[in-house]
Amino acid sequence: MRRAGLYLEVAGYNLKIIFANKFIFFLLGAVAFYILITVIDLLNPETYFSEADLYNLLLFPGLLIIFYPSTFGIQNDVDTRMIEVLFGIPDYRYKVWFVRLINIFILVYLILLSLTFFSSVALIPVPVFSFTLQLMFPVFFMGALGFMLSTVIRNGNGTAAVLVLTGLIFWISSGILGENEWNIFLNTYRFPDALTQTMWQEMLFYNRLYLTVGIAIALLAGLFRLQKREKYV
């Protein structure tokens, strides 16, 4: 019970850090974008909303929500001198930042789950949990990439600029790659006419596998770089 209470206390502290500073503005911006597009579609009776359209609609808010905590987390710790405290905790990389990243991912998942549920009621019925899970692959990948870049650049604004540029490159390349397993933003619900169902499912499997491996590599690389104390203190 005592250990569970300690974990809850650490989780609560990390949530306070996540919600600090400018995160609320990114959250409000994501929700405002979603509401605006949803209202426009609801007011237009000729609009046909498909699952593929909903996937694209929810993808942007997810990327916007995870953007700030993943790119500015290290910068916030440095500015508040919390980074010095973290380096004094044995095995801190596993107990503090990993827990914080898990909290960020869970928070983003719950927010998108809420938006998906509302969309399922207002726009088009979709399996809420599985639909949200599919969104998490590219969102978590960009979040893990932002975290890794923040440990390399060690500056929030610089990390944000590089991540935005990288995201634009991925987005432009998605139009070039189309329905391809290497497409970071591959739309799970846009079934191509040129492929059979078996081929499409195999492509989706490898796409999600590559993203999962990329998430793991980015997180491990970021946690490993946090061991170099002299670069941050």
Short mmCIF file of C-alpha atoms in Angstrom, two decimals:
data_model
loop_
_atom_site.label_atom_id
_atom_site.label_comp_id
_atom_site.label_asym_id
_atom_site.label_seq_id
_atom_site.Cartn_x
_atom_site.Cartn_y
_atom_site.Cartn_z
CA MET A 1 0.00 0.00 0.00
CA ARG A 2 2.82 2.36 0.85
CA ARG A 3 4.55 1.65 -2.44
CA ALA A 4 1.29 2.14 -4.35
CA GLY A 5 0.78 5.46 -2.58
CA LEU A 6 4.31 6.50 -3.53
CA TYR A 7 3.69 5.64 -7.18
CA LEU A 8 0.46 7.66 -7.14
CA GLU A 9 2.29 10.59 -5.58
CA VAL A 10 5.01 10.43 -8.25
CA ALA A 11 2.35 10.17 -10.98
CA GLY A 12 0.53 13.18 -9.55
CA TYR A 13 3.76 15.20 -9.44
CA ASN A 14 4.54 14.30 -13.03
CA LEU A 15 1.06 15.31 -14.13
CA LYS A 16 1.59 18.71 -12.50
CA ILE A 17 4.81 19.08 -14.50
CA ILE A 18 3.07 17.99 -17.71
CA PHE A 19 0.25 20.50 -17.23
CA ALA A 20 2.64 23.30 -16.28
CA ASN A 21 3.52 26.30 -18.44
CA LYS A 22 2.18 26.22 -22.01
CA PHE A 23 0.72 22.72 -22.25
CA ILE A 24 -2.81 23.95 -21.57
CA PHE A 25 -2.59 26.21 -24.63
CA PHE A 26 -1.65 23.28 -26.87
CA LEU A 27 -4.49 21.26 -25.37
CA LEU A 28 -7.00 24.08 -25.91
CA GLY A 29 -5.70 24.59 -29.46
CA ALA A 30 -6.14 20.90 -30.25
CA VAL A 31 -9.67 20.82 -28.85
CA ALA A 32 -10.57 24.10 -30.62
CA PHE A 33 -9.33 22.70 -33.96
CA TYR A 34 -11.36 19.53 -33.44
CA ILE A 35 -14.52 21.43 -32.46
CA LEU A 36 -14.20 23.84 -35.40
CA ILE A 37 -13.88 21.08 -38.01
CA THR A 38 -16.64 19.04 -36.36
CA VAL A 39 -19.09 21.97 -36.30
CA ILE A 40 -18.35 22.79 -39.95
CA ASP A 41 -19.07 19.19 -40.95
CA LEU A 42 -22.22 18.99 -38.85
CA LEU A 43 -23.60 22.21 -40.39
CA ASN A 44 -23.00 20.93 -43.92
CA PRO A 45 -25.64 18.28 -44.68
CA GLU A 46 -23.86 17.26 -47.89
CA THR A 47 -20.67 16.27 -46.09
CA TYR A 48 -20.00 12.53 -45.99
CA PHE A 49 -17.71 11.64 -43.11
CA SER A 50 -15.82 8.36 -43.42
CA GLU A 51 -13.62 6.53 -40.93
CA ALA A 52 -10.56 7.61 -42.93
CA ASP A 53 -11.64 11.26 -42.62
CA LEU A 54 -12.12 10.89 -38.86
CA TYR A 55 -8.67 9.33 -38.54
CA ASN A 56 -7.07 12.37 -40.18
CA LEU A 57 -9.23 14.74 -38.12
CA LEU A 58 -8.11 13.22 -34.80
CA LEU A 59 -4.49 12.72 -35.79
CA PHE A 60 -3.64 16.43 -35.73
CA PRO A 61 -5.00 17.09 -32.20
CA GLY A 62 -3.10 14.05 -30.96
CA LEU A 63 0.18 15.34 -32.42
CA LEU A 64 -0.49 18.81 -31.04
CA ILE A 65 -1.22 17.53 -27.52
CA ILE A 66 1.90 15.38 -27.27
CA PHE A 67 4.11 18.07 -28.84
CA TYR A 68 4.75 20.28 -25.80
CA PRO A 69 5.44 17.73 -23.02
CA SER A 70 7.74 15.66 -25.23
CA THR A 71 9.83 18.56 -26.57
CA PHE A 72 9.95 20.96 -23.60
CA GLY A 73 10.18 18.47 -20.73
CA ILE A 74 13.97 18.51 -20.46
CA GLN A 75 14.07 22.30 -20.89
CA ASN A 76 11.57 22.74 -18.05
CA ASP A 77 13.66 20.52 -15.75
CA VAL A 78 16.79 22.53 -16.57
CA ASP A 79 15.06 25.88 -16.05
CA THR A 80 13.66 24.86 -12.65
CA ARG A 81 16.92 23.11 -11.67
CA MET A 82 14.92 19.91 -11.22
CA ILE A 83 17.44 18.18 -13.48
CA GLU A 84 20.05 18.44 -10.71
CA VAL A 85 17.69 16.73 -8.28
CA LEU A 86 16.95 13.97 -10.80
CA PHE A 87 20.64 13.24 -11.28
CA GLY A 88 20.89 12.70 -7.53
CA ILE A 89 18.30 9.91 -7.57
CA PRO A 90 19.77 6.39 -8.12
CA ASP A 91 18.58 4.87 -11.41
CA TYR A 92 16.50 8.02 -11.95
CA ARG A 93 16.23 7.38 -15.66
CA TYR A 94 13.97 4.43 -14.99
CA LYS A 95 12.03 5.78 -12.03
CA VAL A 96 11.34 9.38 -13.00
CA TRP A 97 11.51 10.15 -16.70
CA PHE A 98 10.17 6.77 -17.79
CA VAL A 99 7.20 7.20 -15.45
CA ARG A 100 6.70 10.72 -16.78
CA LEU A 101 6.68 9.49 -20.38
CA ILE A 102 4.17 6.78 -19.51
CA ASN A 103 1.99 9.43 -17.86
CA ILE A 104 2.20 11.59 -20.99
CA PHE A 105 1.22 8.69 -23.24
CA ILE A 106 -1.69 7.68 -20.99
CA LEU A 107 -2.90 11.28 -20.80
CA VAL A 108 -2.82 11.71 -24.57
CA TYR A 109 -4.59 8.37 -25.04
CA LEU A 110 -7.40 9.35 -22.64
CA ILE A 111 -7.88 12.74 -24.31
CA LEU A 112 -8.05 11.18 -27.77
CA LEU A 113 -10.31 8.44 -26.42
CA SER A 114 -12.74 11.14 -25.29
CA LEU A 115 -12.61 12.89 -28.68
CA THR A 116 -13.12 9.58 -30.48
CA PHE A 117 -16.11 8.75 -28.32
CA PHE A 118 -17.68 12.13 -29.05
CA SER A 119 -16.96 11.68 -32.77
CA SER A 120 -18.56 8.24 -32.70
CA VAL A 121 -21.74 9.81 -31.35
CA ALA A 122 -21.77 13.03 -33.39
CA LEU A 123 -20.13 12.13 -36.71
CA ILE A 124 -19.76 8.45 -37.54
CA PRO A 125 -19.98 5.28 -35.39
CA VAL A 126 -16.54 3.72 -34.89
CA PRO A 127 -15.07 1.17 -32.44
CA VAL A 128 -13.80 3.73 -29.95
CA PHE A 129 -11.00 1.79 -28.24
CA SER A 130 -9.48 0.14 -31.32
CA PHE A 131 -9.81 3.34 -33.34
CA THR A 132 -7.97 5.35 -30.68
CA LEU A 133 -5.31 2.64 -30.44
CA GLN A 134 -4.56 2.97 -34.15
CA LEU A 135 -4.09 6.72 -33.71
CA MET A 136 -1.58 6.13 -30.94
CA PHE A 137 1.07 4.57 -33.18
CA PRO A 138 2.03 7.72 -35.15
CA VAL A 139 1.27 10.00 -32.17
CA PHE A 140 3.47 8.03 -29.78
CA PHE A 141 6.18 7.76 -32.44
CA MET A 142 6.35 11.54 -32.84
CA GLY A 143 6.26 11.97 -29.06
CA ALA A 144 9.12 9.52 -28.54
CA LEU A 145 11.07 11.20 -31.35
CA GLY A 146 10.50 14.60 -29.71
CA PHE A 147 11.78 13.26 -26.38
CA MET A 148 14.90 11.82 -28.00
CA LEU A 149 15.61 15.06 -29.88
CA SER A 150 15.18 17.05 -26.66
CA THR A 151 17.98 15.04 -25.05
CA VAL A 152 20.25 15.78 -28.03
CA ILE A 153 19.45 19.47 -28.57
CA ARG A 154 18.76 20.26 -24.87
CA ASN A 155 16.72 23.33 -25.78
CA GLY A 156 12.94 23.41 -25.99
CA ASN A 157 12.64 25.92 -28.83
CA GLY A 158 15.35 24.23 -30.86
CA THR A 159 13.77 20.82 -30.33
CA ALA A 160 10.36 22.19 -31.32
CA ALA A 161 11.75 23.65 -34.55
CA VAL A 162 13.51 20.42 -35.52
CA LEU A 163 10.47 18.29 -34.65
CA VAL A 164 8.12 20.51 -36.65
CA LEU A 165 10.47 20.35 -39.65
CA THR A 166 10.76 16.57 -39.28
CA GLY A 167 6.99 16.24 -39.01
CA LEU A 168 6.52 18.30 -42.19
CA ILE A 169 8.99 16.08 -44.02
CA PHE A 170 7.11 12.98 -42.84
CA TRP A 171 3.78 14.55 -43.86
CA ILE A 172 5.02 15.49 -47.34
CA SER A 173 6.62 12.08 -47.79
CA SER A 174 3.33 10.42 -46.81
CA GLY A 175 1.77 11.90 -49.93
CA ILE A 176 4.64 10.54 -52.00
CA LEU A 177 4.70 7.09 -50.37
CA GLY A 178 0.92 6.72 -50.33
CA GLU A 179 -0.27 3.34 -49.05
CA ASN A 180 3.15 2.06 -48.04
CA GLU A 181 4.37 0.30 -44.90
CA TRP A 182 7.07 2.97 -44.47
CA ASN A 183 4.52 5.77 -44.36
CA ILE A 184 4.59 7.20 -40.81
CA PHE A 185 1.08 8.63 -41.19
CA LEU A 186 -0.45 5.67 -43.01
CA ASN A 187 -4.23 5.89 -42.65
CA THR A 188 -5.44 2.56 -41.31
CA TYR A 189 -8.97 3.12 -42.58
CA ARG A 190 -8.21 4.19 -46.16
CA PHE A 191 -8.31 0.86 -47.96
CA PRO A 192 -6.57 1.09 -51.37
CA ASP A 193 -8.37 -0.44 -54.35
CA ALA A 194 -5.12 -1.80 -55.77
CA LEU A 195 -4.53 -4.17 -52.82
CA THR A 196 -6.32 -7.23 -51.57
CA GLN A 197 -7.52 -7.42 -47.97
CA THR A 198 -4.70 -9.84 -47.12
CA MET A 199 -2.03 -7.59 -48.62
CA TRP A 200 -3.49 -4.56 -46.81
CA GLN A 201 -3.52 -6.31 -43.43
CA GLU A 202 0.08 -7.43 -43.93
CA MET A 203 1.12 -3.88 -44.81
CA LEU A 204 -0.62 -2.51 -41.72
CA PHE A 205 1.03 -5.12 -39.53
CA TYR A 206 4.54 -4.19 -40.68
CA ASN A 207 3.78 -0.46 -40.53
CA ARG A 208 2.67 -0.72 -36.89
CA LEU A 209 5.61 -3.00 -36.13
CA TYR A 210 8.11 -0.49 -37.56
CA LEU A 211 6.49 2.34 -35.58
CA THR A 212 6.60 0.29 -32.36
CA VAL A 213 10.29 -0.50 -32.88
CA GLY A 214 10.94 3.18 -33.66
CA ILE A 215 9.18 4.23 -30.44
CA ALA A 216 11.25 1.79 -28.37
CA ILE A 217 14.54 2.87 -29.98
CA ALA A 218 13.78 6.58 -29.55
CA LEU A 219 12.84 6.16 -25.88
CA LEU A 220 15.89 4.04 -25.08
CA ALA A 221 18.19 6.45 -26.92
CA GLY A 222 16.74 9.40 -25.01
CA LEU A 223 17.01 7.66 -21.63
CA PHE A 224 20.58 6.62 -22.40
CA ARG A 225 21.60 10.19 -23.26
CA LEU A 226 20.18 11.41 -19.95
CA GLN A 227 23.02 9.54 -18.23
CA LYS A 228 25.53 12.13 -19.40
CA ARG A 229 25.17 14.46 -16.43
CA GLU A 230 27.76 16.98 -17.56
CA LYS A 231 25.69 17.91 -20.62
CA TYR A 232 22.72 19.05 -18.55
CA VAL A 233 24.09 20.48 -15.29
#
